[in-house]
Coordinates of C-alpha atoms and ligand atoms in Angstrom, one line a residue:
M369 CA 14.1 -9.2 -41.4
D370 CA 17.8 -10.2 -40.9
I371 CA 19.0 -13.5 -41.4
E372 CA 19.7 -14.0 -37.5
K373 CA 16.0 -13.7 -37.1
V374 CA 15.5 -16.4 -39.9
N375 CA 17.8 -18.9 -38.3
S376 CA 16.1 -18.5 -35.0
M377 CA 12.6 -19.2 -36.3
D378 CA 11.0 -22.5 -35.2
F379 CA 9.5 -24.8 -37.8
G380 CA 6.0 -23.6 -37.9
E381 CA 7.1 -19.9 -38.1
F382 CA 9.6 -20.5 -40.8
V383 CA 7.0 -22.6 -42.9
D384 CA 4.3 -19.7 -42.4
V385 CA 6.9 -17.0 -43.6
F386 CA 8.6 -18.8 -46.4
G387 CA 5.8 -21.3 -47.4
S388 CA 4.7 -19.1 -50.4
V389 CA 8.2 -18.5 -51.9
T390 CA 7.7 -21.3 -54.4
E391 CA 4.0 -21.0 -55.5
R392 CA 1.8 -23.6 -53.6
C393 CA 5.0 -26.1 -53.2
P394 CA 4.2 -27.2 -49.5
L395 CA 7.5 -29.4 -49.4
I396 CA 9.9 -26.8 -50.1
A397 CA 10.0 -24.6 -47.1
P398 CA 10.0 -27.5 -44.6
A399 CA 13.0 -29.2 -46.4
V400 CA 14.9 -25.9 -46.8
R401 CA 14.3 -25.1 -43.0
S402 CA 16.3 -28.2 -42.1
Q403 CA 19.4 -26.8 -43.9
R404 CA 19.8 -23.7 -41.5
P405 CA 21.6 -22.0 -40.4
F406 CA 22.0 -19.9 -43.3
S407 CA 24.7 -17.2 -43.7
D408 CA 22.8 -14.5 -45.8
L409 CA 19.8 -14.2 -48.2
E410 CA 21.7 -15.6 -50.9
D411 CA 22.4 -18.7 -49.1
L412 CA 18.9 -19.2 -48.3
E413 CA 18.0 -18.5 -51.8
Q414 CA 20.4 -21.3 -53.0
H415 CA 18.8 -23.7 -50.8
F416 CA 15.3 -22.9 -52.3
F417 CA 16.9 -23.4 -55.7
A418 CA 18.9 -26.4 -55.0
F419 CA 15.6 -28.3 -53.7
T420 CA 14.1 -27.7 -57.2
D421 CA 17.2 -28.5 -59.2
A422 CA 17.7 -31.8 -57.3
L423 CA 14.2 -33.1 -58.3
P424 CA 13.7 -35.5 -61.2
Q425 CA 12.1 -33.9 -64.2
S426 CA 8.6 -35.1 -63.3
G427 CA 9.1 -33.2 -59.8
Q428 CA 10.2 -30.2 -61.6
E429 CA 7.2 -30.3 -63.9
G430 CA 5.1 -30.6 -60.7
V431 CA 6.7 -27.4 -59.3
L432 CA 5.7 -25.7 -62.5
R433 CA 2.3 -27.1 -62.5
W434 CA 1.5 -25.5 -59.2
H435 CA 1.9 -21.8 -60.9
P436 CA -1.4 -20.5 -61.9
D437 CA -1.6 -19.3 -65.5
L438 CA -0.9 -15.6 -66.2
A439 CA -4.1 -13.9 -66.9
G440 CA -6.0 -17.2 -66.5
R441 CA -8.9 -18.5 -64.8
E442 CA -7.9 -18.0 -61.2
L443 CA -7.0 -14.4 -61.8
Q444 CA -10.6 -14.0 -63.0
R445 CA -12.0 -16.1 -60.2
G446 CA -10.0 -13.9 -57.6
E447 CA -8.5 -17.4 -56.5
L448 CA -4.7 -16.1 -56.9
S449 CA -2.3 -16.2 -53.9
A450 CA -1.7 -12.8 -52.6
E451 CA 1.8 -12.9 -54.2
S452 CA 0.7 -14.1 -57.5
Q453 CA -2.2 -11.4 -57.5
R454 CA 0.6 -8.7 -57.0
E455 CA 2.7 -9.9 -59.5
Q456 CA 0.2 -10.4 -62.2
S457 CA -1.3 -6.9 -61.3
A458 CA 2.3 -5.3 -61.7
A459 CA 2.5 -6.8 -65.2
G460 CA -1.0 -5.3 -66.2
H461 CA -3.1 -8.5 -66.1
T462 CA -5.7 -7.4 -63.8
S463 CA -6.9 -4.8 -66.4
L464 CA -7.0 -6.6 -69.7
G465 CA -9.9 -6.2 -72.1
A466 CA -12.0 -9.4 -73.1
A467 CA -10.4 -9.7 -76.5
E468 CA -6.8 -9.7 -75.0
R469 CA -7.9 -12.0 -72.2
L470 CA -9.3 -14.4 -74.8
W471 CA -6.1 -14.4 -76.9
L472 CA -3.8 -14.9 -73.8
A473 CA -6.1 -17.7 -72.9
E474 CA -5.7 -19.5 -76.3
L475 CA -1.7 -18.9 -76.0
N476 CA -1.9 -20.3 -72.6
A477 CA -3.9 -23.4 -73.9
Q478 CA -1.4 -23.9 -76.6
Y479 CA 1.5 -23.6 -74.6
R480 CA 0.1 -26.0 -71.9
A481 CA -0.9 -28.6 -74.6
R482 CA 2.7 -28.6 -76.1
S483 CA 4.8 -28.7 -72.7
G484 CA 2.5 -30.2 -70.2
F485 CA 2.8 -27.4 -67.8
P486 CA 1.7 -23.6 -67.5
F487 CA 3.7 -21.1 -69.1
A488 CA 5.7 -19.6 -66.4
L489 CA 7.2 -15.9 -66.5
A490 CA 8.3 -13.5 -63.7
A491 CA 5.5 -11.1 -64.3
R492 CA 7.2 -8.4 -62.3
L493 CA 9.9 -8.2 -64.8
S494 CA 7.6 -8.1 -67.6
D495 CA 4.8 -6.0 -68.7
R496 CA 1.7 -6.2 -70.5
A497 CA 3.1 -6.1 -74.2
A498 CA 6.1 -8.5 -73.3
V499 CA 4.1 -11.3 -71.7
P500 CA 2.2 -12.4 -74.9
R501 CA 5.3 -11.8 -77.3
E502 CA 7.5 -14.0 -75.0
R503 CA 4.8 -16.6 -74.9
A504 CA 4.3 -16.9 -78.6
R505 CA 8.2 -17.1 -78.8
R506 CA 8.6 -19.9 -76.3
L507 CA 6.0 -21.7 -77.7
H508 CA 8.3 -23.0 -80.4
C509 CA 11.2 -23.8 -78.2
P510 CA 12.4 -27.3 -77.8
P511 CA 10.8 -28.8 -74.9
A512 CA 13.9 -29.5 -72.8
Q513 CA 15.1 -26.1 -73.3
E514 CA 11.7 -24.9 -72.2
L515 CA 11.8 -26.7 -69.0
N516 CA 14.9 -25.0 -68.2
T517 CA 13.8 -21.5 -69.2
A518 CA 10.6 -22.1 -67.1
L519 CA 12.4 -23.1 -64.2
G520 CA 14.7 -20.2 -64.4
E521 CA 11.5 -17.9 -64.4
V522 CA 10.3 -19.6 -61.1
K523 CA 13.8 -18.8 -59.6
K524 CA 13.3 -15.1 -60.5
I525 CA 9.8 -15.2 -59.0
D526 CA 11.1 -16.8 -55.9
R527 CA 14.2 -14.6 -55.5
R528 CA 11.8 -11.6 -55.6
R529 CA 9.4 -13.0 -53.1
L530 CA 12.4 -13.9 -50.8
A531 CA 13.9 -10.3 -51.1
D532 CA 10.3 -8.9 -50.4
L533 CA 10.2 -11.1 -47.1
L534 CA 13.6 -10.1 -46.1
G535 CA 13.4 -6.2 -47.2
S536 CA 16.3 -6.4 -49.4
H537 CA 16.7 -5.6 -53.1
A538 CA 16.7 -8.4 -55.6
T539 CA 19.0 -7.9 -58.8
E540 CA 17.4 -8.0 -62.1
S541 CA 18.4 -11.6 -63.2
Ligands
LIG1702 N1 2.5 -18.9 -64.6 C1 3.3 -17.8 -64.1 O1 4.4 -17.6 -64.3 N2 2.6 -17.2 -63.1 C2 3.2 -16.3 -62.2 N3 4.3 -15.8 -62.6 C3 4.5 -14.6 -61.7 O2 5.3 -13.5 -61.6 N4 3.4 -14.8 -60.8 C4 2.6 -15.8 -61.0 O3 1.6 -16.2 -60.8

C-alpha cells in the first residue's frame, strides 16, 4: 500500500486499517487521520507517536494498560488481537511449559504492582529467553525511566505494525 492510497482513504477505511496500530487505543487512528496528508510512512508513524507523546502521564499510562500481558491470561484464553497473537507467538510465548508460564505470570504481577501498568516489550524483537531477563532487569528501574522505556517499546510495536500494513521494511530501533 503506498502513501497516496493512505491519503485517499475515507475516515472509516482509515480507522479500519490503522485502528490496531496502537493496541486497543480507539482514539489514536481517528486523531491521526485528521493530520493528513502524510508525506511517507515515516511521517505517518511520527503522527502516531506524537499523539501518545503529547498525552499527560495518566494518558500515557492508559495507552500502556491496553496492552495485554506477555504470556498472560489473554493469550491462554485465546483473547489476544491478531497482531498480539502473532507477536507473542514470534517470541515463543505460545509454546511455554506450565512452570515457565507461572514464572512469567509472577514477574508480570510484580511488574504491574510496582509500575501500575503491564510490562511492555516489542516481542517480535525479542525471544523466549530475553523476555524474562529483560522483565527482571526492568523491575528495578526507577518508575519515570520505566515509563519512558515502556512507551519506547510501544513505538517499536507500532512501527512494525505500520510497516506490515504498508508492506515496507521497519528498521530495528
Ligand atoms: N505487554 C506487551 O508488551 N504486549 C505486547 N508486546 C508485543 O509485541 N505484542 C504484545 O501484545
